[in-house]
Amino acid sequence: MMTVELLYPEIANLYGELGNIEYLQRSVPACDVRRTGLEDRPAFLDGGVDLVYMGSMTERAQSVAAARLAPFREEIRRAVEEGQAFLITGNAMELFGTGIDDTDGTHVDGLGLFPFHTTRDMLGRYNSLYLGKYGDTDIVGYKSQFTQSFPDGPIPPLFETVRGPGMNRQTGPEGIRYKNFMATYLLGPLLVLNPPFLVHLVESLTGNTPFPAFEQAAMAAYWARVAEYSNPRRGFTY
C-alpha cells in the first residue's frame, strides 16, 4: 500500500493538479489518498505517509496556506531532514522559501526551509513551455507565473533545463531536490505529461515498478511533446 497525503486540496488545485493524484491512483491501484484540509494537522507529521503532495493556488490562497503551515515549521523541517517524500508543484514551491515580496508592497512569510526568495508582479505574467532533464529522463511541462524565485544560497535543482526558464528567467536550474523533497514550478498535469517520471517516483517510494495508466497513449503523447519541444523552431515563451 502506498499512502499519499494531499495538502489543502480545497485551494491547491488551480491548474487541475489533483489530476496528478488521480493518475497516480490509476497507475498504482494500492494507493491510499488522505486529504488534509486547512483546519487539519498534516498527517505526515505523525508518520505513515509515503508522499506529501501540494499543487498550485491563487495568490490569496498562498497567504492562507502560509499561515496554516507556519505553526508546523520546525516539524516540517524535521520531516524533510528525516527523508519524508514531498512533491510540490507550481507556486506552492514558494511557500518553502524565505518569503514572497509583491510589487504592491505586501509580503508573505515562507517557511524558510530553503534559501531562496520570491518576487511577484501581478502586471508581469509570463507563460512558457518547458523541456528539461531528470537524470537521463526528458521532462516536459508548462509554466504560468507572476513570480520568479532567486536563490540566496546553494539549492540542488530538481530538473536541469534544456529549454525554457528555470526558477527565474535568467537561470537554468529548475526546482528543488533535497533528500526526498521535490518541488518544481511546473504546474498542472506533471505526472500525466511525464509517465517516465511517475515510474521513477513510485519506484523510489515503494521499490516496485508501476505500469502507467493508459500507457500506450500516454507514452505516445509524451514522446510527441519531447519531439515538439526539442524543435528549435518551436516558440517557448508567450
Short mmCIF file of C-alpha atoms in Angstrom, two decimals:
data_model
loop_
_atom_site.label_atom_id
_atom_site.label_comp_id
_atom_site.label_asym_id
_atom_site.label_seq_id
_atom_site.Cartn_x
_atom_site.Cartn_y
_atom_site.Cartn_z
CA MET A 1 0.00 0.00 0.00
CA MET A 2 1.22 3.47 -0.93
CA THR A 3 -0.14 6.39 1.10
CA VAL A 4 -0.34 9.90 -0.38
CA GLU A 5 -1.36 12.99 1.57
CA LEU A 6 -2.93 15.90 -0.30
CA LEU A 7 -2.27 19.19 1.44
CA TYR A 8 -5.13 21.69 1.24
CA PRO A 9 -6.86 20.25 -1.85
CA GLU A 10 -9.72 22.75 -1.43
CA ILE A 11 -7.37 25.57 -2.54
CA ALA A 12 -4.28 23.90 -4.06
CA ASN A 13 -5.75 22.81 -7.40
CA LEU A 14 -5.55 25.95 -9.53
CA TYR A 15 -4.44 24.18 -12.72
CA GLY A 16 -6.08 20.82 -12.09
CA GLU A 17 -3.14 19.41 -10.13
CA LEU A 18 -5.37 16.88 -8.39
CA GLY A 19 -5.42 15.10 -11.75
CA ASN A 20 -1.85 14.04 -10.95
CA ILE A 21 -3.09 12.12 -7.95
CA GLU A 22 -5.98 10.57 -9.87
CA TYR A 23 -3.47 9.39 -12.48
CA LEU A 24 -1.21 8.08 -9.73
CA GLN A 25 -4.14 6.12 -8.25
CA ARG A 26 -4.97 4.64 -11.64
CA SER A 27 -1.32 3.64 -12.11
CA VAL A 28 -0.88 2.28 -8.57
CA PRO A 29 -4.14 0.57 -7.55
CA ALA A 30 -2.90 0.02 -3.98
CA CYS A 31 -2.75 3.77 -3.34
CA ASP A 32 -4.50 5.34 -0.37
CA VAL A 33 -5.10 9.11 -0.58
CA ARG A 34 -5.61 11.23 2.53
CA ARG A 35 -6.94 14.77 2.20
CA THR A 36 -5.72 17.33 4.73
CA GLY A 37 -7.94 20.39 4.91
CA LEU A 38 -6.99 23.88 6.03
CA GLU A 39 -8.14 23.25 9.58
CA ASP A 40 -6.37 19.90 9.93
CA ARG A 41 -2.96 18.94 11.26
CA PRO A 42 -0.85 17.48 8.43
CA ALA A 43 -0.90 13.70 8.78
CA PHE A 44 2.69 13.22 7.64
CA LEU A 45 3.93 14.95 10.78
CA ASP A 46 2.86 11.85 12.69
CA GLY A 47 4.27 9.34 10.18
CA GLY A 48 2.70 6.76 7.93
CA VAL A 49 2.67 8.85 4.73
CA ASP A 50 4.79 7.89 1.71
CA LEU A 51 4.30 11.08 -0.31
CA VAL A 52 3.07 14.58 0.51
CA TYR A 53 1.63 16.47 -2.47
CA MET A 54 0.58 20.10 -2.85
CA GLY A 55 -0.25 21.95 -6.07
CA SER A 56 -0.72 25.48 -7.38
CA MET A 57 -3.04 28.05 -5.82
CA THR A 58 -4.12 31.66 -6.15
CA GLU A 59 -2.07 34.43 -4.56
CA ARG A 60 -4.69 34.94 -1.85
CA ALA A 61 -4.71 31.21 -1.16
CA GLN A 62 -0.91 31.30 -0.81
CA SER A 63 -1.30 33.68 2.13
CA VAL A 64 -3.85 31.35 3.72
CA ALA A 65 -1.70 28.25 3.19
CA ALA A 66 1.39 30.02 4.55
CA ALA A 67 -0.47 30.95 7.73
CA ARG A 68 -1.76 27.39 8.19
CA LEU A 69 1.70 25.84 7.70
CA ALA A 70 3.62 28.32 9.86
CA PRO A 71 2.82 26.70 13.25
CA PHE A 72 4.31 23.43 11.95
CA ARG A 73 7.51 24.97 10.54
CA GLU A 74 10.01 23.10 12.69
CA GLU A 75 8.11 19.82 12.45
CA ILE A 76 8.09 20.15 8.66
CA ARG A 77 11.81 20.94 8.66
CA ARG A 78 12.46 17.84 10.75
CA ALA A 79 10.33 15.68 8.45
CA VAL A 80 12.30 16.90 5.41
CA GLU A 81 15.61 16.16 7.13
CA GLU A 82 14.41 12.70 8.12
CA GLY A 83 13.60 11.87 4.50
CA GLN A 84 9.86 12.41 4.17
CA ALA A 85 8.99 12.49 0.45
CA PHE A 86 7.29 15.58 -0.97
CA LEU A 87 6.17 16.57 -4.46
CA ILE A 88 5.31 20.29 -4.56
CA THR A 89 4.23 21.86 -7.85
CA GLY A 90 3.62 25.33 -9.24
CA ASN A 91 3.68 28.32 -6.92
CA ALA A 92 3.25 26.08 -3.86
CA MET A 93 7.05 25.78 -4.02
CA GLU A 94 7.35 29.43 -2.99
CA LEU A 95 5.95 28.66 0.47
CA PHE A 96 9.12 26.75 1.30
CA GLY A 97 11.44 29.69 0.66
CA THR A 98 12.00 32.72 2.86
CA GLY A 99 9.09 34.75 1.55
CA ILE A 100 7.20 36.41 -1.32
CA ASP A 101 7.51 40.15 -1.98
CA ASP A 102 4.84 41.72 -4.18
CA THR A 103 5.39 44.94 -6.14
CA ASP A 104 2.33 46.32 -4.30
CA GLY A 105 4.36 46.25 -1.08
CA THR A 106 2.79 43.20 0.54
CA HIS A 107 4.89 40.35 1.91
CA VAL A 108 4.10 36.71 2.67
CA ASP A 109 6.44 34.86 5.02
CA GLY A 110 7.62 31.48 3.81
CA LEU A 111 8.68 28.52 5.93
CA GLY A 112 12.35 29.32 5.34
CA LEU A 113 13.30 25.70 4.66
CA PHE A 114 15.35 26.61 1.59
CA PRO A 115 17.50 29.67 0.80
CA PHE A 116 15.54 31.48 -1.89
CA HIS A 117 13.20 34.45 -2.06
CA THR A 118 10.37 35.19 -4.47
CA THR A 119 9.25 38.39 -6.16
CA ARG A 120 5.73 38.87 -7.54
CA ASP A 121 4.48 41.30 -10.18
CA MET A 122 0.78 40.92 -10.94
CA LEU A 123 1.25 43.03 -14.10
CA GLY A 124 4.13 40.90 -15.34
CA ARG A 125 2.69 37.48 -16.03
CA TYR A 126 4.57 35.17 -18.38
CA ASN A 127 3.76 31.74 -19.78
CA SER A 128 6.24 29.21 -21.06
CA LEU A 129 6.69 25.67 -22.19
CA TYR A 130 9.47 23.71 -20.52
CA LEU A 131 11.90 20.98 -21.54
CA GLY A 132 14.36 19.61 -19.04
CA LYS A 133 16.12 16.56 -17.69
CA TYR A 134 15.62 14.46 -14.57
CA GLY A 135 18.81 12.43 -14.75
CA ASP A 136 18.58 10.84 -18.20
CA THR A 137 14.81 11.29 -18.39
CA ASP A 138 13.23 14.04 -20.50
CA ILE A 139 10.73 16.26 -18.69
CA VAL A 140 8.07 18.35 -20.44
CA GLY A 141 5.68 20.82 -18.90
CA TYR A 142 4.14 24.26 -18.63
CA LYS A 143 4.66 27.40 -16.56
CA SER A 144 2.35 30.35 -15.96
CA GLN A 145 3.73 32.81 -13.44
CA PHE A 146 3.52 36.27 -11.92
CA THR A 147 6.56 35.32 -9.84
CA GLN A 148 10.24 34.49 -10.06
CA SER A 149 12.42 32.92 -7.37
CA PHE A 150 16.04 33.78 -6.70
CA PRO A 151 18.49 31.59 -4.74
CA ASP A 152 20.22 33.18 -1.75
CA GLY A 153 22.46 30.14 -1.33
CA PRO A 154 23.10 26.72 -2.89
CA ILE A 155 19.91 24.88 -3.90
CA PRO A 156 20.12 21.45 -5.54
CA PRO A 157 17.79 21.57 -8.58
CA LEU A 158 15.15 19.00 -9.41
CA PHE A 159 15.49 19.43 -13.18
CA GLU A 160 18.27 20.62 -15.46
CA THR A 161 16.76 22.95 -18.03
CA VAL A 162 17.16 22.30 -21.75
CA ARG A 163 14.70 24.94 -22.97
CA GLY A 164 12.56 27.44 -21.08
CA PRO A 165 13.10 29.38 -17.84
CA GLY A 166 14.37 27.85 -14.61
CA MET A 167 13.47 29.23 -11.18
CA ASN A 168 13.68 32.65 -12.84
CA ARG A 169 14.08 33.83 -16.41
CA GLN A 170 17.84 34.34 -16.03
CA THR A 171 18.80 30.94 -14.65
CA GLY A 172 18.76 27.35 -15.89
CA PRO A 173 18.36 25.09 -12.83
CA GLU A 174 14.69 24.42 -12.07
CA GLY A 175 13.05 23.44 -8.81
CA ILE A 176 14.45 21.82 -5.67
CA ARG A 177 15.60 18.31 -4.92
CA TYR A 178 16.88 17.85 -1.39
CA LYS A 179 16.86 14.34 0.09
CA ASN A 180 13.30 13.20 -0.74
CA PHE A 181 11.87 16.71 -1.08
CA MET A 182 11.00 17.64 -4.67
CA ALA A 183 9.50 20.92 -5.82
CA THR A 184 9.05 22.50 -9.24
CA TYR A 185 7.41 25.50 -10.86
CA LEU A 186 5.92 23.13 -13.46
CA LEU A 187 2.17 23.14 -12.97
CA GLY A 188 -0.91 21.19 -13.83
CA PRO A 189 -0.66 17.59 -15.07
CA LEU A 190 3.06 16.99 -14.39
CA LEU A 191 2.71 13.23 -13.85
CA VAL A 192 0.17 12.82 -16.65
CA LEU A 193 2.54 14.50 -19.11
CA ASN A 194 5.59 12.58 -17.87
CA PRO A 195 4.86 8.87 -17.31
CA PRO A 196 8.60 8.00 -17.00
CA PHE A 197 8.89 10.49 -14.13
CA LEU A 198 5.87 8.86 -12.47
CA VAL A 199 7.65 5.50 -12.74
CA HIS A 200 10.82 6.92 -11.13
CA LEU A 201 8.76 8.49 -8.34
CA VAL A 202 6.84 5.32 -7.47
CA GLU A 203 9.96 3.14 -7.67
CA SER A 204 11.75 5.45 -5.23
CA LEU A 205 8.83 5.28 -2.79
CA THR A 206 7.84 1.62 -2.97
CA GLY A 207 10.62 -0.27 -4.73
CA ASN A 208 8.03 -1.50 -7.25
CA THR A 209 7.76 -0.55 -10.92
CA PRO A 210 4.25 0.66 -11.83
CA PHE A 211 2.54 0.46 -15.20
CA PRO A 212 1.36 3.98 -16.05
CA ALA A 213 -2.36 4.10 -16.72
CA PHE A 214 -3.27 4.28 -20.42
CA GLU A 215 0.42 3.59 -21.03
CA GLN A 216 0.39 3.35 -24.82
CA ALA A 217 -1.48 6.63 -25.34
CA ALA A 218 0.36 8.40 -22.51
CA MET A 219 3.79 7.45 -23.83
CA ALA A 220 2.88 8.37 -27.40
CA ALA A 221 1.77 11.83 -26.22
CA TYR A 222 4.92 12.16 -24.08
CA TRP A 223 7.31 11.40 -26.95
CA ALA A 224 5.36 13.71 -29.26
CA ARG A 225 5.85 16.57 -26.80
CA VAL A 226 9.53 15.79 -26.32
CA ALA A 227 10.00 15.95 -30.11
CA GLU A 228 7.95 19.16 -30.42
CA TYR A 229 9.70 20.93 -27.53
CA SER A 230 13.12 19.87 -28.85
CA ASN A 231 12.45 21.55 -32.19
CA PRO A 232 14.42 24.83 -32.16
CA ARG A 233 11.73 26.46 -34.31
CA ARG A 234 9.12 25.88 -31.60
CA GLY A 235 8.32 29.11 -29.75
CA PHE A 236 8.51 28.71 -25.98
CA THR A 237 7.53 31.89 -24.16
CA TYR A 238 4.20 33.58 -24.85
#
